[in-house]
Tab-separated table of C-alpha atoms and ligand atoms in Angstrom:
chain	number	residue	atom	x	y	z
A	1	UNK	CA	66.647	3.336	58.077
A	2	UNK	CA	67.686	6.337	56.020
A	3	UNK	CA	65.145	7.599	53.535
A	4	UNK	CA	66.022	6.984	49.902
A	5	UNK	CA	66.993	9.929	47.664
A	6	UNK	CA	67.237	10.537	43.953
A	7	UNK	CA	70.843	10.123	42.850
A	8	UNK	CA	71.296	13.637	41.566
A	9	UNK	CA	69.955	16.511	39.552
A	10	UNK	CA	69.308	14.550	36.371
A	11	UNK	CA	67.478	11.757	38.144
A	12	UNK	CA	65.237	14.199	39.994
A	13	UNK	CA	64.425	16.205	36.889
A	14	UNK	CA	63.660	13.107	34.825
A	15	UNK	CA	61.358	11.770	37.512
A	16	UNK	CA	59.524	15.108	37.750
A	17	UNK	CA	59.330	15.409	33.979
A	18	UNK	CA	57.985	11.871	33.879
A	19	UNK	CA	55.149	12.890	36.121
A	20	UNK	CA	54.458	16.080	34.202
A	21	UNK	CA	54.507	14.563	30.729
A	22	UNK	CA	51.334	12.568	30.428
A	23	UNK	CA	48.047	12.198	28.650
A	24	UNK	CA	47.333	15.894	29.199
A	25	UNK	CA	50.203	16.804	26.881
A	26	UNK	CA	48.963	14.471	24.191
A	27	UNK	CA	45.207	14.576	24.220
A	28	UNK	CA	44.405	18.065	25.447
A	29	UNK	CA	47.216	20.499	24.773
A	30	UNK	CA	47.357	20.163	20.940
A	31	UNK	CA	43.633	20.735	20.611
A	32	UNK	CA	43.670	23.626	23.033
A	33	UNK	CA	46.368	25.401	21.102
A	34	UNK	CA	44.358	25.259	17.909
A	35	UNK	CA	41.070	26.210	19.510
A	36	UNK	CA	42.461	29.107	21.509
A	37	UNK	CA	44.352	31.151	18.987
A	38	UNK	CA	47.470	29.181	18.019
A	39	UNK	CA	50.642	31.134	18.657
A	40	UNK	CA	48.767	33.537	20.928
A	41	UNK	CA	47.703	30.657	23.147
A	42	UNK	CA	51.269	29.388	23.334
A	43	UNK	CA	52.427	32.742	24.667
A	44	UNK	CA	49.552	32.908	27.151
A	45	UNK	CA	50.366	29.356	28.214
A	46	UNK	CA	53.987	30.298	28.907
A	47	UNK	CA	52.810	33.264	30.980
A	48	UNK	CA	50.407	30.993	32.886
A	49	UNK	CA	53.275	28.630	33.631
A	50	UNK	CA	55.479	31.454	34.918
A	51	UNK	CA	52.820	33.193	36.984
A	52	UNK	CA	50.817	30.264	38.316
A	53	UNK	CA	52.377	26.849	37.823
A	54	UNK	CA	55.989	27.525	38.692
A	55	UNK	CA	55.093	29.383	41.901
A	56	UNK	CA	52.962	26.416	42.993
A	57	UNK	CA	55.721	24.053	41.956
A	58	UNK	CA	58.182	25.985	44.137
A	59	UNK	CA	55.728	26.078	47.032
A	60	UNK	CA	55.324	22.291	46.901
A	61	UNK	CA	59.060	21.871	46.483
A	62	UNK	CA	59.700	23.959	49.588
A	63	UNK	CA	57.303	21.869	51.689
A	64	UNK	CA	58.689	18.562	50.453
A	65	UNK	CA	62.372	19.203	50.605
A	66	UNK	CA	62.258	21.171	53.848
A	67	UNK	CA	60.626	18.296	55.679
A	68	UNK	CA	62.003	15.331	53.699
A	69	UNK	CA	58.615	13.760	54.372
A	70	UNK	CA	55.443	12.527	52.758
A	71	UNK	CA	52.523	14.969	52.667
A	72	UNK	CA	51.082	14.185	56.092
A	73	UNK	CA	54.496	13.935	57.733
A	74	UNK	CA	55.365	17.305	56.214
A	75	UNK	CA	52.371	18.951	57.858
A	76	UNK	CA	53.135	17.274	61.173
A	77	UNK	CA	56.600	18.809	61.044
A	78	UNK	CA	55.710	22.263	59.794
A	79	UNK	CA	52.370	22.810	61.535
A	80	UNK	CA	52.115	20.275	64.358
A	81	UNK	CA	48.763	19.857	66.039
A	82	UNK	CA	46.851	21.951	63.517
A	83	UNK	CA	44.142	21.251	60.987
A	84	UNK	CA	46.791	21.448	58.270
A	85	UNK	CA	47.138	17.709	58.636
A	86	UNK	CA	43.918	17.538	56.631
A	87	UNK	CA	45.687	19.279	53.800
A	88	UNK	CA	48.300	16.515	54.031
A	89	UNK	CA	45.566	13.903	53.974
A	90	UNK	CA	43.918	15.500	50.947
A	91	UNK	CA	47.269	15.497	49.163
A	92	UNK	CA	47.470	11.754	49.651
A	93	UNK	CA	43.876	10.987	48.841
A	94	UNK	CA	43.731	12.975	45.586
A	95	UNK	CA	46.488	11.159	43.666
A	96	UNK	CA	45.160	7.733	44.608
A	97	UNK	CA	41.730	8.821	43.490
A	98	UNK	CA	43.153	10.079	40.197
A	99	UNK	CA	45.298	6.994	39.713
A	100	UNK	CA	42.250	4.777	39.811
A	101	UNK	CA	40.678	6.254	36.672
A	102	UNK	CA	43.940	7.280	35.005
A	103	UNK	CA	44.951	3.607	35.053
A	104	UNK	CA	41.772	2.651	33.254
A	105	UNK	CA	42.980	4.835	30.390
A	106	UNK	CA	46.406	3.240	30.833
A	107	UNK	CA	44.729	-0.109	30.247
A	108	UNK	CA	43.137	1.199	27.054
A	109	UNK	CA	46.511	2.339	25.756
A	110	UNK	CA	47.945	-1.081	26.484
A	111	UNK	CA	45.096	-2.652	24.522
A	112	UNK	CA	45.734	-0.289	21.621
A	113	UNK	CA	49.442	-1.037	21.651
A	114	UNK	CA	48.602	-4.714	21.396
A	115	UNK	CA	46.124	-4.000	18.582
A	116	UNK	CA	48.707	-1.889	16.744
A	117	UNK	CA	51.237	-4.711	17.060
A	118	UNK	CA	48.681	-7.185	15.728
A	119	UNK	CA	48.240	-4.860	12.731
A	120	UNK	CA	44.550	-4.315	13.406
A	121	UNK	CA	44.778	-0.724	12.181
A	122	UNK	CA	46.463	-1.829	8.977
A	123	UNK	CA	44.115	-4.577	7.975
A	124	UNK	CA	40.696	-3.438	9.091
A	125	UNK	CA	38.479	-0.945	7.363
A	126	UNK	CA	38.974	2.600	8.662
A	127	UNK	CA	35.371	3.122	9.687
A	128	UNK	CA	35.349	-0.172	11.536
A	129	UNK	CA	38.535	0.792	13.345
A	130	UNK	CA	36.860	3.894	14.618
A	131	UNK	CA	34.090	1.949	16.278
A	132	UNK	CA	36.464	-0.501	17.974
A	133	UNK	CA	36.924	1.848	20.898
A	134	UNK	CA	33.282	1.957	21.896
A	135	UNK	CA	33.079	-1.800	21.616
A	136	UNK	CA	36.180	-2.320	23.692
A	137	UNK	CA	35.467	-0.049	26.622
A	138	UNK	CA	31.907	-1.223	27.067
A	139	UNK	CA	33.111	-4.783	27.573
A	140	UNK	CA	33.553	-6.269	31.022
A	141	UNK	CA	36.640	-8.446	31.120
A	142	UNK	CA	38.834	-6.941	28.435
A	143	UNK	CA	39.174	-3.466	29.952
A	144	UNK	CA	39.346	-4.911	33.465
A	145	UNK	CA	42.169	-7.292	32.641
A	146	UNK	CA	44.194	-4.649	30.808
A	147	UNK	CA	43.645	-2.115	33.558
A	148	UNK	CA	44.940	-4.708	36.018
A	149	UNK	CA	48.018	-5.470	33.924
A	150	UNK	CA	48.692	-1.771	33.562
A	151	UNK	CA	48.458	-1.185	37.300
A	152	UNK	CA	50.791	-4.144	37.864
A	153	UNK	CA	53.347	-2.445	35.610
A	154	UNK	CA	53.097	0.685	37.745
A	155	UNK	CA	53.455	-1.449	40.855
A	156	UNK	CA	56.548	-3.080	39.383
A	157	UNK	CA	58.305	0.271	39.021
A	158	UNK	CA	57.256	1.374	42.509
A	159	UNK	CA	58.482	-1.868	44.082
A	160	UNK	CA	61.923	-1.115	42.643
A	161	UNK	CA	62.226	1.855	44.996
A	162	UNK	CA	62.948	5.535	44.542
A	163	UNK	CA	66.310	5.116	42.925
A	164	UNK	CA	66.258	1.725	41.260
A	165	UNK	CA	62.588	1.963	40.369
A	166	UNK	CA	61.304	5.479	39.725
A	167	UNK	CA	64.588	7.144	38.832
A	168	UNK	CA	65.917	4.370	36.650
A	169	UNK	CA	62.622	3.975	34.826
A	170	UNK	CA	62.386	7.730	34.181
A	171	UNK	CA	65.955	7.969	32.926
A	172	UNK	CA	65.194	5.236	30.460
A	173	UNK	CA	61.772	6.379	29.318
A	174	UNK	CA	61.962	10.174	29.156
A	175	UNK	CA	64.671	10.297	26.473
A	176	UNK	CA	62.824	7.521	24.647
A	177	UNK	CA	59.563	9.483	24.787
A	178	UNK	CA	61.212	12.499	23.183
A	179	UNK	CA	62.783	10.377	20.445
A	180	UNK	CA	59.445	8.701	19.729
A	181	UNK	CA	57.428	11.885	19.601
A	182	UNK	CA	59.976	13.568	17.342
A	183	UNK	CA	59.848	10.642	14.900
A	184	UNK	CA	56.057	10.764	14.830
A	185	UNK	CA	56.089	14.545	14.369
A	186	UNK	CA	58.443	14.294	11.386
A	187	UNK	CA	56.160	11.712	9.840
A	188	UNK	CA	53.056	13.740	10.588
A	189	UNK	CA	54.252	17.027	9.080
A	190	UNK	CA	55.452	15.223	5.965
A	191	UNK	CA	51.991	13.862	5.137
A	192	UNK	CA	50.197	15.446	2.193
A	193	UNK	CA	47.809	18.156	3.345
A	194	UNK	CA	49.438	18.536	6.733
A	195	UNK	CA	50.192	22.216	6.248
A	196	UNK	CA	46.648	23.185	7.272
A	197	UNK	CA	47.369	21.501	10.591
A	198	UNK	CA	50.608	23.380	11.035
A	199	UNK	CA	48.761	26.576	10.348
A	200	UNK	CA	46.070	25.650	12.860
A	201	UNK	CA	48.790	25.327	15.484
A	202	UNK	CA	50.907	28.369	14.864
A	203	UNK	CA	48.845	31.055	13.190
A	204	UNK	CA	48.108	33.750	15.744
A	205	UNK	CA	44.364	34.235	15.796
A	206	UNK	CA	43.308	36.960	18.176
A	207	UNK	CA	39.670	36.359	17.341
A	208	UNK	CA	39.792	33.097	19.294
A	209	UNK	CA	41.230	34.685	22.416
A	210	UNK	CA	38.505	35.161	25.008
A	211	UNK	CA	38.449	35.173	28.817
A	212	UNK	CA	37.951	31.418	28.543
A	213	UNK	CA	41.314	31.193	26.806
A	214	UNK	CA	43.060	32.495	29.883
A	215	UNK	CA	41.261	30.048	32.125
A	216	UNK	CA	42.091	27.191	29.742
A	217	UNK	CA	45.760	28.112	29.677
A	218	UNK	CA	45.958	28.371	33.454
A	219	UNK	CA	44.104	25.123	34.054
A	220	UNK	CA	46.024	23.162	31.449
A	221	UNK	CA	49.423	24.364	32.659
A	222	UNK	CA	48.517	23.588	36.248
A	223	UNK	CA	47.321	20.068	35.406
A	224	UNK	CA	50.187	19.403	33.078
A	225	UNK	CA	52.793	20.071	35.734
A	226	UNK	CA	51.049	17.602	38.085
A	227	UNK	CA	50.353	20.228	40.727
A	228	UNK	CA	47.951	20.297	43.645
A	229	UNK	CA	48.159	16.621	44.534
A	230	UNK	CA	51.229	16.108	46.642
A	231	UNK	CA	53.385	14.767	43.828
A	232	UNK	CA	55.912	17.582	43.865
A	233	UNK	CA	55.915	17.509	47.672
A	234	UNK	CA	56.683	13.790	47.643
A	235	UNK	CA	59.279	13.827	44.868
A	236	UNK	CA	61.004	16.891	46.347
A	237	UNK	CA	61.326	15.068	49.631
A	238	UNK	CA	63.696	12.726	47.758
A	239	UNK	CA	65.786	15.592	46.389
A	240	UNK	CA	69.112	16.378	47.996
A	241	UNK	CA	69.639	19.648	49.814
A	242	UNK	CA	72.322	20.864	47.442
A	243	UNK	CA	70.077	20.762	44.350
A	244	UNK	CA	68.908	24.122	43.060
A	245	UNK	CA	65.083	24.401	43.179
A	246	UNK	CA	65.061	27.006	40.432
A	247	UNK	CA	66.914	24.741	38.019
A	248	UNK	CA	64.698	21.797	38.940
A	249	UNK	CA	61.487	23.783	38.480
A	250	UNK	CA	62.430	25.362	35.180
A	251	UNK	CA	63.794	22.126	33.762
A	252	UNK	CA	60.544	20.345	34.610
A	253	UNK	CA	58.419	23.145	33.153
A	254	UNK	CA	60.470	23.406	29.977
A	255	UNK	CA	60.510	19.671	29.267
A	256	UNK	CA	56.774	19.426	29.882
A	257	UNK	CA	56.130	22.359	27.573
A	258	UNK	CA	58.479	21.139	24.844
A	259	UNK	CA	56.884	17.727	24.866
A	260	UNK	CA	53.422	19.258	24.560
A	261	UNK	CA	54.530	21.341	21.584
A	262	UNK	CA	56.197	18.439	19.772
A	263	UNK	CA	53.183	16.242	20.514
A	264	UNK	CA	51.000	18.896	18.888
A	265	UNK	CA	53.041	18.619	15.704
A	266	UNK	CA	52.882	14.848	15.934
A	267	UNK	CA	49.094	14.806	16.060
A	268	UNK	CA	47.369	17.819	14.535
A	269	UNK	CA	49.018	17.819	11.059
A	270	UNK	CA	48.092	14.141	10.669
A	271	UNK	CA	44.523	14.880	11.687
A	272	UNK	CA	44.262	17.643	9.095
A	273	UNK	CA	45.934	15.534	6.471
A	274	UNK	CA	43.129	13.008	6.903
A	275	UNK	CA	40.598	15.790	6.491
A	276	UNK	CA	39.203	15.421	10.007
A	277	UNK	CA	38.291	18.094	12.526
A	278	UNK	CA	40.579	17.850	15.551
A	279	UNK	CA	39.022	17.115	18.923
A	280	UNK	CA	40.366	16.399	22.394
A	281	UNK	CA	40.248	13.608	24.915
A	282	UNK	CA	40.023	9.847	24.509
A	283	UNK	CA	38.205	10.200	21.181
A	284	UNK	CA	41.262	11.851	19.670
A	285	UNK	CA	43.759	9.140	20.503
A	286	UNK	CA	41.578	6.056	20.480
A	287	UNK	CA	39.209	6.824	17.598
A	288	UNK	CA	40.514	9.567	15.339
A	289	UNK	CA	44.140	8.479	15.216
A	290	UNK	CA	43.464	4.769	14.652
A	291	UNK	CA	41.131	5.872	11.861
A	292	UNK	CA	43.982	7.880	10.350
A	293	UNK	CA	46.502	5.039	10.695
A	294	UNK	CA	44.054	2.773	9.009
A	295	UNK	CA	43.328	5.191	6.146
A	296	UNK	CA	47.032	5.748	5.588
A	297	UNK	CA	47.706	2.046	5.493
A	298	UNK	CA	46.091	1.886	2.051
A	299	UNK	CA	48.984	3.785	0.518
A	300	UNK	CA	51.805	3.054	2.973
A	301	UNK	CA	51.006	-0.071	4.997
A	302	UNK	CA	54.431	-0.660	6.508
A	303	UNK	CA	55.165	2.882	7.592
A	304	UNK	CA	51.716	3.526	9.005
A	305	UNK	CA	51.837	0.275	10.993
A	306	UNK	CA	55.189	1.227	12.473
A	307	UNK	CA	53.989	4.706	13.356
A	308	UNK	CA	50.831	3.296	14.945
A	309	UNK	CA	52.939	1.039	17.168
A	310	UNK	CA	55.310	3.864	18.113
A	311	UNK	CA	52.378	6.138	18.809
A	312	UNK	CA	50.634	3.815	21.247
A	313	UNK	CA	53.946	2.994	22.851
A	314	UNK	CA	54.400	6.731	23.460
A	315	UNK	CA	50.962	7.027	25.022
A	316	UNK	CA	51.589	4.017	27.228
A	317	UNK	CA	54.960	5.242	28.502
A	318	UNK	CA	53.735	8.795	29.049
A	319	UNK	CA	50.832	7.453	31.102
A	320	UNK	CA	53.038	5.050	33.039
A	321	UNK	CA	55.538	7.628	34.284
A	322	UNK	CA	52.668	9.837	35.441
A	323	UNK	CA	50.954	6.923	37.166
A	324	UNK	CA	54.138	6.000	38.973
A	325	UNK	CA	54.250	9.457	40.543
A	326	UNK	CA	50.621	9.164	41.602
A	327	UNK	CA	51.195	5.851	43.327
A	328	UNK	CA	54.378	6.990	45.059
A	329	UNK	CA	52.537	9.669	47.042
A	330	UNK	CA	50.516	7.051	48.906
A	331	UNK	CA	53.379	4.604	49.259
A	332	UNK	CA	55.597	7.301	50.808
A	333	UNK	CA	52.904	7.943	53.392
A	334	UNK	CA	52.604	4.333	54.511
A	335	UNK	CA	56.372	3.867	54.567
A	336	UNK	CA	57.128	7.049	56.544
A	337	UNK	CA	54.164	7.297	58.855
A	338	UNK	CA	53.012	3.737	59.324
A	339	UNK	CA	56.548	2.306	59.197
A	340	UNK	CA	55.468	-0.270	56.652
A	341	UNK	CA	57.933	-2.033	54.407
A	342	UNK	CA	57.985	-0.557	50.939
A	343	UNK	CA	56.696	-3.798	49.470
A	344	UNK	CA	53.712	-4.035	51.850
A	345	UNK	CA	52.900	-0.344	51.414
A	346	UNK	CA	52.974	-0.725	47.632
A	347	UNK	CA	50.707	-3.752	47.712
A	348	UNK	CA	48.252	-1.987	49.981
A	349	UNK	CA	48.061	1.046	47.711
A	350	UNK	CA	47.752	-1.227	44.702
A	351	UNK	CA	44.794	-3.023	46.280
A	352	UNK	CA	42.939	0.175	47.145
A	353	UNK	CA	43.501	1.728	43.732
A	354	UNK	CA	42.612	-1.483	41.985
A	355	UNK	CA	39.258	-1.681	43.760
A	356	UNK	CA	38.310	1.910	42.889
A	357	UNK	CA	39.711	1.600	39.373
A	358	UNK	CA	37.768	-1.588	38.715
A	359	UNK	CA	34.558	0.315	39.397
A	360	UNK	CA	35.663	3.055	36.967
A	361	UNK	CA	36.555	0.452	34.383
A	362	UNK	CA	33.141	-1.176	34.640
A	363	UNK	CA	31.382	2.171	34.488
A	364	UNK	CA	31.369	2.044	30.679
A	365	UNK	CA	29.882	-1.447	30.594
A	366	UNK	CA	27.923	-3.248	33.311
A	367	UNK	CA	27.797	-0.166	35.559
A	368	UNK	CA	26.949	2.360	32.894
A	369	UNK	CA	23.512	2.864	34.403
A	370	UNK	CA	25.053	4.420	37.500
A	371	UNK	CA	25.181	8.118	36.680
A	372	UNK	CA	24.987	11.545	38.255
A	373	UNK	CA	23.765	14.422	36.059
A	374	UNK	CA	24.467	12.225	33.054
A	375	UNK	CA	28.047	11.432	34.088
A	376	UNK	CA	29.140	7.848	34.612
A	377	UNK	CA	31.412	6.929	37.519
A	378	UNK	CA	34.568	7.451	35.477
A	379	UNK	CA	33.504	10.981	34.516
A	380	UNK	CA	32.475	11.785	38.063
A	381	UNK	CA	35.920	10.758	39.305
A	382	UNK	CA	37.611	12.810	36.607
A	383	UNK	CA	35.532	15.942	37.055
A	384	UNK	CA	35.596	15.865	40.824
A	385	UNK	CA	39.387	15.487	40.829
A	386	UNK	CA	40.307	17.940	38.063
A	387	UNK	CA	37.812	20.678	38.816
A	388	UNK	CA	37.783	20.449	42.546
A	389	UNK	CA	40.329	18.380	44.466
A	390	UNK	CA	43.378	19.560	42.543
A	391	UNK	CA	42.461	23.204	42.740
A	392	UNK	CA	41.800	23.016	46.468
A	393	UNK	CA	45.131	21.254	46.912
A	394	UNK	CA	46.934	23.913	44.881
A	395	UNK	CA	45.287	26.746	46.785
A	396	UNK	CA	46.096	25.263	50.186
A	397	UNK	CA	49.710	24.811	49.106
A	398	UNK	CA	49.950	28.494	48.214
A	399	UNK	CA	48.267	29.644	51.407
A	400	UNK	CA	50.488	27.409	53.489
A	401	UNK	CA	53.781	28.555	52.007
A	402	UNK	CA	52.765	32.160	51.397
A	403	UNK	CA	50.887	32.897	54.593
A	404	UNK	CA	51.525	30.220	57.193
A	405	UNK	CA	55.231	29.343	56.939
A	406	UNK	CA	57.644	31.981	58.086
A	407	UNK	CA	59.336	33.816	55.288
A	408	UNK	CA	62.845	33.074	56.511
A	409	UNK	CA	62.335	29.307	56.204
A	410	UNK	CA	60.765	29.701	52.786
A	411	UNK	CA	63.749	31.766	51.674
A	412	UNK	CA	66.213	29.353	53.208
A	413	UNK	CA	64.703	26.409	51.350
A	414	UNK	CA	64.188	28.207	48.053
A	415	UNK	CA	67.779	29.377	47.972
A	416	UNK	CA	69.247	26.136	49.382
A	417	UNK	CA	70.461	28.192	52.366
A	418	UNK	CA	71.753	30.894	50.066
A	419	UNK	CA	73.852	28.499	48.020
A	420	UNK	CA	71.661	27.916	44.961
A	421	UNK	CA	72.842	30.113	42.112
A	422	UNK	CA	70.404	32.765	40.956
A	423	UNK	CA	67.809	31.805	43.529
A	424	UNK	CA	68.446	34.762	45.836
A	425	UNK	CA	67.717	37.212	43.068
A	426	UNK	CA	64.499	35.404	42.181
A	427	UNK	CA	63.265	34.941	45.713
A	428	UNK	CA	61.320	38.151	46.309
A	429	UNK	CA	59.433	37.981	43.031
A	430	UNK	CA	58.678	34.281	43.484
A	431	UNK	CA	57.447	34.899	47.011
A	432	UNK	CA	55.202	37.679	45.764
A	433	UNK	CA	53.746	35.341	43.131
A	434	UNK	CA	53.134	32.609	45.711
A	435	UNK	CA	51.515	34.980	48.169
A	436	UNK	CA	49.356	37.135	45.932
A	437	UNK	CA	49.323	36.478	42.217
A	438	UNK	CA	49.016	32.697	41.995
A	439	UNK	CA	46.155	32.427	44.528
A	440	UNK	CA	44.142	35.004	42.582
A	441	UNK	CA	44.775	33.219	39.277
A	442	UNK	CA	43.868	29.856	40.761
A	443	UNK	CA	40.754	31.373	42.296
A	444	UNK	CA	39.716	32.558	38.843
A	445	UNK	CA	40.113	29.052	37.417
A	446	UNK	CA	38.098	27.633	40.284
A	447	UNK	CA	35.225	30.053	39.840
A	448	UNK	CA	35.247	29.661	36.078
A	449	UNK	CA	35.067	25.871	36.384
A	450	UNK	CA	32.181	26.225	38.760
A	451	UNK	CA	30.242	28.421	36.381
B	501	LIG	N1	50.643	15.890	34.282
B	501	LIG	C1	49.955	14.802	33.690
B	501	LIG	C2	49.567	15.081	32.268
B	501	LIG	O1	49.818	16.122	31.728
B	501	LIG	C3	48.687	14.552	34.338
B	501	LIG	C4	48.747	13.983	35.634
B	501	LIG	C5	47.696	14.154	36.357
B	501	LIG	C6	49.817	13.297	36.065
B	501	LIG	C7	47.689	13.647	37.537
B	501	LIG	C8	49.828	12.788	37.269
B	501	LIG	C9	48.769	12.995	37.998
B	501	LIG	O2	48.948	14.234	31.683
């Protein structure tokens, strides 16, 4: 049977943007901008995207589209009988590993959407609202049930297939995500006292720029574009030969970046308006923001309830499109290599991820005693994946395309056999970045994370 493909350029870009736009854009980027020098950080971030992330994106794209295969199949075709198959295996393992704890957070966002719809943040006392999160995640059944429902939603999209599932869902949700985040940003910047937040985001502050800033920008850009875990390889394997890789890569990078910027204006001004210090991570979206919605509901109950609902809907959708891409990597493997039906492959991946995710979900409650250096299971999963697995995956991608593949094939794929406009002019510089610059930058991030 012929392998499914994305319908065209728009479908492919929306699917890739769906993967890229995720929790990282919402709970980490805004805070990072403020803490790393505002406008200066934004410029450094753009440079990091051009010098590190896009080259890796292109390297993954080249592997995926050249072979039209899942990650292991791709290695079997490009480097048969070599240890590179282990790189393929890593690229399939990592996303499933990540999906298991990412979906736990997906479950939390579902819970918060339900709470927002039941007007919890409007009616309860603000301080109480803040403590809801700790109470919720330490429970046993609540988080487990919502995590399961969330993962079933992801499964539902995957079962629809590449075109009728992933592509259709992305075409529907990506425009919606932008509309939602713009509405929230307009609301946020119009709140009294929000100007301090705007200043926090844009004022260039060289004093905050340190070597750590560079590492933060590189790491965030890399994570935000969903690199180093076989996603771009897998999605590119569904992209038609006539599509221009350069257009696809830049469109993905730009939409991811734009969303992160708008999300910053949706969140930080509101945080400042409430007189709170911004932070990052789950605390920001599940404690600080509900607190703000609740405080605002004293003066504008209707509007703040609507914004709370829209906000958690945004989080949920952003997480879902990313999760779909994570699950697809594994499903593609079982379909291509093990000749399984898409439905059976999806159910198998669901079962594996559910089992690992359930453990992560319980690691805040019944299993909270299981720790390593003070980290619970959820944190161990997160740290091991973000600081280690992804970076290894990214590095191996660069080495493979830059040093192992022959240059003529790389050029042929990057330029769509010479037909992709503008790609011939960009090839030499991109190849240089893949071969030399990006590996050094990624190496720096790796060492810095280790220290
Ligand atoms: N790129 C996503 C984000 O910014 C993160 C992600 C990680 C997505 C892993 C898929 C897989 O949140």
